[in-house]
Tab-separated table of C-alpha atoms in Angstrom:
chain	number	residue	atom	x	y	z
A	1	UNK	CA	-51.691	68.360	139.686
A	2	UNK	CA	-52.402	70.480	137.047
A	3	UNK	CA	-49.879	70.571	133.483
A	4	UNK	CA	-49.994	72.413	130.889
A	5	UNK	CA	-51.369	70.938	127.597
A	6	UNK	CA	-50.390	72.342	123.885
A	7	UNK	CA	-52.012	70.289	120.608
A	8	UNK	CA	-50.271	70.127	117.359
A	9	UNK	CA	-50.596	69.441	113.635
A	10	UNK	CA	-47.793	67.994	112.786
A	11	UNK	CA	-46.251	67.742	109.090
A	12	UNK	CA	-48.341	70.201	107.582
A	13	UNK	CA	-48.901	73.945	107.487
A	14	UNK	CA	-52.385	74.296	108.008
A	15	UNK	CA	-54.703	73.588	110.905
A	16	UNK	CA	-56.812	70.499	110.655
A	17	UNK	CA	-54.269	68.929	108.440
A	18	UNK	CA	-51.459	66.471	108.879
A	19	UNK	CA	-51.384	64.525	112.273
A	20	UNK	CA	-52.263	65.662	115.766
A	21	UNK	CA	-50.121	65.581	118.599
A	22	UNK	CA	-50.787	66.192	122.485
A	23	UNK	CA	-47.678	67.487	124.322
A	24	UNK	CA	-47.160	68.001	127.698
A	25	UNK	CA	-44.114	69.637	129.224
A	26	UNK	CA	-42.975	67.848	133.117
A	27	UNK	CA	-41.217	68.838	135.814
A	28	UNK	CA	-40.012	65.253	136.694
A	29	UNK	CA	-42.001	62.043	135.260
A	30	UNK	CA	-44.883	60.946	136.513
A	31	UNK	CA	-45.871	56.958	137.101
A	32	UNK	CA	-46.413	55.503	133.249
A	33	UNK	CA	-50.012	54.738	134.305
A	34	UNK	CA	-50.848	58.067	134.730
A	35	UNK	CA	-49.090	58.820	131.780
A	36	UNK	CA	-51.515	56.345	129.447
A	37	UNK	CA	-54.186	57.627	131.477
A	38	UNK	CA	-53.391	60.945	130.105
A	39	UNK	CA	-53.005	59.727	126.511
A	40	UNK	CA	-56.050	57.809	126.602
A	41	UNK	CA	-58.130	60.886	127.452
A	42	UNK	CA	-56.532	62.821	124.626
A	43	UNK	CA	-57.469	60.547	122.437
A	44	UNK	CA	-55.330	61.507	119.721
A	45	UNK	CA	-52.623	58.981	117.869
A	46	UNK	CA	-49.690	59.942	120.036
A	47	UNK	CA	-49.470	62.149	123.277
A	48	UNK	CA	-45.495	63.147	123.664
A	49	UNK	CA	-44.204	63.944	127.242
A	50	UNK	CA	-40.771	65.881	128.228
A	51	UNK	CA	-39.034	66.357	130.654
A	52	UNK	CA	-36.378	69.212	130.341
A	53	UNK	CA	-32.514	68.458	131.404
A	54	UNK	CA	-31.044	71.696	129.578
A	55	UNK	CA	-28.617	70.457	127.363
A	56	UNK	CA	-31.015	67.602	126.136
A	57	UNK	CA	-35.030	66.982	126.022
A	58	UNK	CA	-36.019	63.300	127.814
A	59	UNK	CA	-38.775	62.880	125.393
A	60	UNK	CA	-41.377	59.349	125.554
A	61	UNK	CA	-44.684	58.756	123.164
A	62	UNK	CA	-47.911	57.177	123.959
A	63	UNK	CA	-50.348	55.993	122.127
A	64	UNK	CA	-54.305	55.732	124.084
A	65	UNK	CA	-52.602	52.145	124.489
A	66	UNK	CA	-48.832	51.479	124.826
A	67	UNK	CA	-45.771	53.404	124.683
A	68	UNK	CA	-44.012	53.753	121.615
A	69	UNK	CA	-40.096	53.381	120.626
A	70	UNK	CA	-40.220	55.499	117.868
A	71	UNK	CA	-43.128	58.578	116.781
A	72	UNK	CA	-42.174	60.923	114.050
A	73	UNK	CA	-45.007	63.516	114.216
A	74	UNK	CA	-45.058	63.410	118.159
A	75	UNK	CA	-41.356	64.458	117.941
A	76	UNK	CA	-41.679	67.472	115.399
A	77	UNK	CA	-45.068	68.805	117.208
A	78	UNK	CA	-42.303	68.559	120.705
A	79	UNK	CA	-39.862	70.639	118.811
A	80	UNK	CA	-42.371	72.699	117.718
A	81	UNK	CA	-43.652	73.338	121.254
A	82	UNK	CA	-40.232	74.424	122.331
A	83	UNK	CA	-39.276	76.212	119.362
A	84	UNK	CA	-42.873	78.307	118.549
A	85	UNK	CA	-44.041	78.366	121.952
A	86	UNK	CA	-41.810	77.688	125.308
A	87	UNK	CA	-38.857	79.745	123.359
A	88	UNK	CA	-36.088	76.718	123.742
A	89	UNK	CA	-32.635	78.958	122.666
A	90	UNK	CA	-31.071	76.545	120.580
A	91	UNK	CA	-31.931	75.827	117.174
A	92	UNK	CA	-30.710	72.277	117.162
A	93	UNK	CA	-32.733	70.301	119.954
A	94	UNK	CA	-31.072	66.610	121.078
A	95	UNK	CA	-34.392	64.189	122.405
A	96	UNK	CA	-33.462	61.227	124.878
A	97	UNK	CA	-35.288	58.453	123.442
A	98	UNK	CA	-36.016	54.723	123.869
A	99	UNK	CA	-34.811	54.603	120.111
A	100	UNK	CA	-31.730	56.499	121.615
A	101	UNK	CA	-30.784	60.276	120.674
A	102	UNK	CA	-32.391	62.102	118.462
A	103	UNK	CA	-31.596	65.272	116.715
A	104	UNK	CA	-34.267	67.928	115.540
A	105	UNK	CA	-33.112	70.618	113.271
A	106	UNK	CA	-35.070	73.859	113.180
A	107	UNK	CA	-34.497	76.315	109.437
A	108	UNK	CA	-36.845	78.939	108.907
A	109	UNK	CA	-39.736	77.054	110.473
A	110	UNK	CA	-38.965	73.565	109.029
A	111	UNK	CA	-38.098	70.876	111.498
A	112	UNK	CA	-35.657	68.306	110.419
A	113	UNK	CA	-35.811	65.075	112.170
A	114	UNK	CA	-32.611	62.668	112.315
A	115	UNK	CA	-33.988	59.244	112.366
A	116	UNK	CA	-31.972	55.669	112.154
A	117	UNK	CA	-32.417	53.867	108.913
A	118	UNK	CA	-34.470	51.270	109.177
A	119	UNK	CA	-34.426	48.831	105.969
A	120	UNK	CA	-37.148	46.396	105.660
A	121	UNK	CA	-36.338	43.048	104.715
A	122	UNK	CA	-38.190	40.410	102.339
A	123	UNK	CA	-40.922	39.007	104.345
A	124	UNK	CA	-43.753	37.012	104.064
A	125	UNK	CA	-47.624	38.006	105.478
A	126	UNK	CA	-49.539	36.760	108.167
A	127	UNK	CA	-52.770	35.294	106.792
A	128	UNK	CA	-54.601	37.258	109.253
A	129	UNK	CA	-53.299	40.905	107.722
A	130	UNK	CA	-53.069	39.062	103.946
A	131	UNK	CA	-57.379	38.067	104.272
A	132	UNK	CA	-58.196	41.818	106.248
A	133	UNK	CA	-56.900	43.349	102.889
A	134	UNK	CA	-59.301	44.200	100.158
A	135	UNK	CA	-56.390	44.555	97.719
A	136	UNK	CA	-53.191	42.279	97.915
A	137	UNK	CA	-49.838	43.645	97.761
A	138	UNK	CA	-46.992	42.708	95.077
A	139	UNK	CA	-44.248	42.668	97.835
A	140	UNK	CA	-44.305	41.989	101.387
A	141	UNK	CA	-41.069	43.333	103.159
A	142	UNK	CA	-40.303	44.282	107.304
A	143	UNK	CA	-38.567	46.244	109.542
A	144	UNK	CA	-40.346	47.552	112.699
A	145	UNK	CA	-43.245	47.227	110.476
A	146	UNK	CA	-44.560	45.296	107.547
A	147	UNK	CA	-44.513	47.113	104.422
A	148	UNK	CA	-46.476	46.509	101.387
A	149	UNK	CA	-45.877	47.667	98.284
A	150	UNK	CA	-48.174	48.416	95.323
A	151	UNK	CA	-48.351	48.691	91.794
A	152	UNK	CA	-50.629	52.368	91.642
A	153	UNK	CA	-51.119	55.564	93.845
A	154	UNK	CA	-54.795	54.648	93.313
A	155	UNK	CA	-54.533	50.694	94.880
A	156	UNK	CA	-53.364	53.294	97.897
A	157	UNK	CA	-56.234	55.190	98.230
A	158	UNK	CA	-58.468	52.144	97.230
A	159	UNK	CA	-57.301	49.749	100.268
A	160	UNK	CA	-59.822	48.801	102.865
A	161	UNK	CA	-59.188	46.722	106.082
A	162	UNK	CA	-61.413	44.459	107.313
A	163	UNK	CA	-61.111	45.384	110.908
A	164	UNK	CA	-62.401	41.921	112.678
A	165	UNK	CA	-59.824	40.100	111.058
A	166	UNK	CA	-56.799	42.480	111.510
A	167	UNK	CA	-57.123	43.099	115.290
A	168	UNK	CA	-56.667	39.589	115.703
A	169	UNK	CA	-52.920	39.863	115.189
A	170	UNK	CA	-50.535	41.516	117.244
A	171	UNK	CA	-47.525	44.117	116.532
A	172	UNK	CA	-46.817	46.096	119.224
A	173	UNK	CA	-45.156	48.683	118.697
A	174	UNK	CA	-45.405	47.929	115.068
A	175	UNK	CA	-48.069	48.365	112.526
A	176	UNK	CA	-48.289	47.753	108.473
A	177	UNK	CA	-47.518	50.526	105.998
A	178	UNK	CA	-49.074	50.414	102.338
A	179	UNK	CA	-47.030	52.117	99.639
A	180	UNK	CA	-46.515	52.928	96.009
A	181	UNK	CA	-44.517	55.254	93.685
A	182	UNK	CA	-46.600	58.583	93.634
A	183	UNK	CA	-48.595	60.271	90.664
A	184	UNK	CA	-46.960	63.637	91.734
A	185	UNK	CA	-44.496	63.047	94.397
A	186	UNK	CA	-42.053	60.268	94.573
A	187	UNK	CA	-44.589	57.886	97.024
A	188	UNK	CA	-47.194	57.688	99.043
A	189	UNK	CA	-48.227	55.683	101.899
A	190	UNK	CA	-50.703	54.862	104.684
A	191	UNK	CA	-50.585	53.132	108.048
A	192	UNK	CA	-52.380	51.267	109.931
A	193	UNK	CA	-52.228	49.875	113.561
A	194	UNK	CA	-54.100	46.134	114.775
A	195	UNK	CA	-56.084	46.275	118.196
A	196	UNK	CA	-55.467	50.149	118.200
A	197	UNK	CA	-57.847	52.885	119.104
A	198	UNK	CA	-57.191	54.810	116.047
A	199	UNK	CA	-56.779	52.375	113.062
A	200	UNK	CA	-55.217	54.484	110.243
A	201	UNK	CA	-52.601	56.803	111.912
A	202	UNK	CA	-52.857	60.474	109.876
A	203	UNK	CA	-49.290	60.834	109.399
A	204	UNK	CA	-46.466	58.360	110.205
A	205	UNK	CA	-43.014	59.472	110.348
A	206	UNK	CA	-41.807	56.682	111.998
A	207	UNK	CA	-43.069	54.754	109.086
A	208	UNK	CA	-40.311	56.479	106.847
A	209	UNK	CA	-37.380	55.519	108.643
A	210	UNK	CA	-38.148	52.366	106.315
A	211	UNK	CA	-40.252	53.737	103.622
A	212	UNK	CA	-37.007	56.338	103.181
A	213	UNK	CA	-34.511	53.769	102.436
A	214	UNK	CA	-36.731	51.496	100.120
A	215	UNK	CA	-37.846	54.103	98.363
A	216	UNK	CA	-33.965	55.838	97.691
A	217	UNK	CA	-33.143	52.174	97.127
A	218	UNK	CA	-35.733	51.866	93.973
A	219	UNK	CA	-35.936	55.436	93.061
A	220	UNK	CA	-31.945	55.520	92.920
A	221	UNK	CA	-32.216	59.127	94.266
A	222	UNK	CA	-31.601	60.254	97.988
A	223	UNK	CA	-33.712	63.253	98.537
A	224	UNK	CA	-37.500	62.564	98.154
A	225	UNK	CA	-41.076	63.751	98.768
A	226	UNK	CA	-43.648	61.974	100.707
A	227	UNK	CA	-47.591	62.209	101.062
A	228	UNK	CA	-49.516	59.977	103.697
A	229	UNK	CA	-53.182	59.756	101.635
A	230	UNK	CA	-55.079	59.781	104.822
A	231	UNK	CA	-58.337	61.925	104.955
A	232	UNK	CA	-55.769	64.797	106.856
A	233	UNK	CA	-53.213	64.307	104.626
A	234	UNK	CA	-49.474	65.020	105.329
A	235	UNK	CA	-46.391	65.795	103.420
A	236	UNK	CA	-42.936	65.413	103.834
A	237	UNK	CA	-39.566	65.948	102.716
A	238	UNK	CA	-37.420	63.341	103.332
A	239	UNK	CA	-33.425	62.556	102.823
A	240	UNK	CA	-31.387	58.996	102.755
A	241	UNK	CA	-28.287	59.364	104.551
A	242	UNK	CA	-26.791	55.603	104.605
A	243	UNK	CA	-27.748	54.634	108.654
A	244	UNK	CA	-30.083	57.639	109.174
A	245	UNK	CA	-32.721	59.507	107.303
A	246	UNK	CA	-33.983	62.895	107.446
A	247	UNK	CA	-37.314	63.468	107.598
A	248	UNK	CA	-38.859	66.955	107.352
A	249	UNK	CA	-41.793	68.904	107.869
A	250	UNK	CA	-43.893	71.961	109.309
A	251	UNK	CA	-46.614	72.286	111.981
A	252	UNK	CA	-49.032	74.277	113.439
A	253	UNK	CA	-50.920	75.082	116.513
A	254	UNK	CA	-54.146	74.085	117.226
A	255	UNK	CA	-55.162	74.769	121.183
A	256	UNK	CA	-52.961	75.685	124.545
A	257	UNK	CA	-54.610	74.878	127.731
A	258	UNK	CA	-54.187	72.678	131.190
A	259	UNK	CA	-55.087	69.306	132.313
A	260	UNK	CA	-55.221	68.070	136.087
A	261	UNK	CA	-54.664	64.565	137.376
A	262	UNK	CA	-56.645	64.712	140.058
């Protein structure tokens, strides 16, 4: 069967930045094994499949090793697709997700993605993350993910993981975000994923559907901006709306071909 295959850099607007997305547009879905298969051989963080039903997008996210519930860039390099490339009419595109509907926005080539809120809680750390960190965090909290929050932009960019030790726990679908008020934005973040193929994802906007909140929460302000420090680098514009947040960004395409799977 051969599908057609578009790649994306998602929240940025320049190639080679932000995060990278596979898409691939379906007919009707195809067995989830082939689906991972397909992922895996991208090789990229996410790979986002969709099937179109007119009114709404059935939309689903794999990583080279599970499906996700939830994928930020994955869903804006989608909407992109449609938008930029498969010329969807409608500026407002409604996704069928596993983390229920979701609502992409499209202004003057900004997507805006309507998340749910997702508030993380005091927690405490599993020795196994806590001893894989080079740098300990001040406070621990958790939602889908741990979150761990620093006192400088600069612990941020100084964290290393100890990668034996961290891949010995296990957070499907979750991972743990690092964060702290930014030098010239409002914060910054990274993210990183135990017994993953790719250990620091580029861009997370999944991550902010808790990083959004906390951040309003402590900031006392609703509309903020965002960098994720990895080496790609991505940037976002992000609004707290009580249950949901708004999370907002460009992209860019990188290559349009075909795969076959068989």
């Amino acid at each position: 069967m051969k599908l057609e295959l578009y790649q994306i850099d998602a929240f940025t607007d320049k190639i080679f930045g932000g995060n990278p997305a596979c898409v691939v547009p379906l007919k009707d879905w195809l067995p989830d094994e082939i689906l991972l298969k397909i992922a895996k051989e991208n090789a990229v963080a996410e790979t986002a499949f969709f099937v179109n039903k007119g009114d709404t997008i059935h939309l689903r996210w794999f990583t080279p090793d599970i499906e996700m519930d939830l994928c930020g860039h994955a869903t804006l390099a989608t909407a992109h697709c449609l938008k930029s490339i498969l010329n969807y009419p409608k500026d407002q595109i409604i996704f069928e997700t596993l983390s229920g509907d979701l609502t992409v926005l499209v202004k003057h080539d900004v997507y805006h993605l309507d998340f749910p809120s997702r508030m993380p809680t005091v927690s405490e750390l599993p020795e196994a993350i806590k001893n894989s960190l080079n740098i300990q965090p001040k406070e621990v909290y958790k939602s889908r993910d741990y979150v761990l929050v620093y006192d400088t932009e600069q612990d941020i960019k100084n964290i290393k993981i100890n990668r034996q030790l961290f891949d010995t726990i296990n957070l499907d679908p979750g991972g743990v975000i690092v964060t702290a008020k930014g030098e010239n934005c409002d914060f910054v973040s990274r993210f990183f994923t135990p017994q993953a193929s790719i250990l620091e994802d580029p861009v997370t906007g999944s991550a902010h559907c808790s990083l959004i909140p906390f951040w309003s929460s402590r900031l006392k302000k609703n509309e903020l901006h965002a960098i994720q420090m990895s080496d790609r680098v991505g940037t976002l514009r992000c609004q707290n709306k009580k249950d949901r947040v708004i999370i907002s960004g460009q992209a860019k395409t990188y290559s349009i071909g075909n795969l076959w799977t068989e």
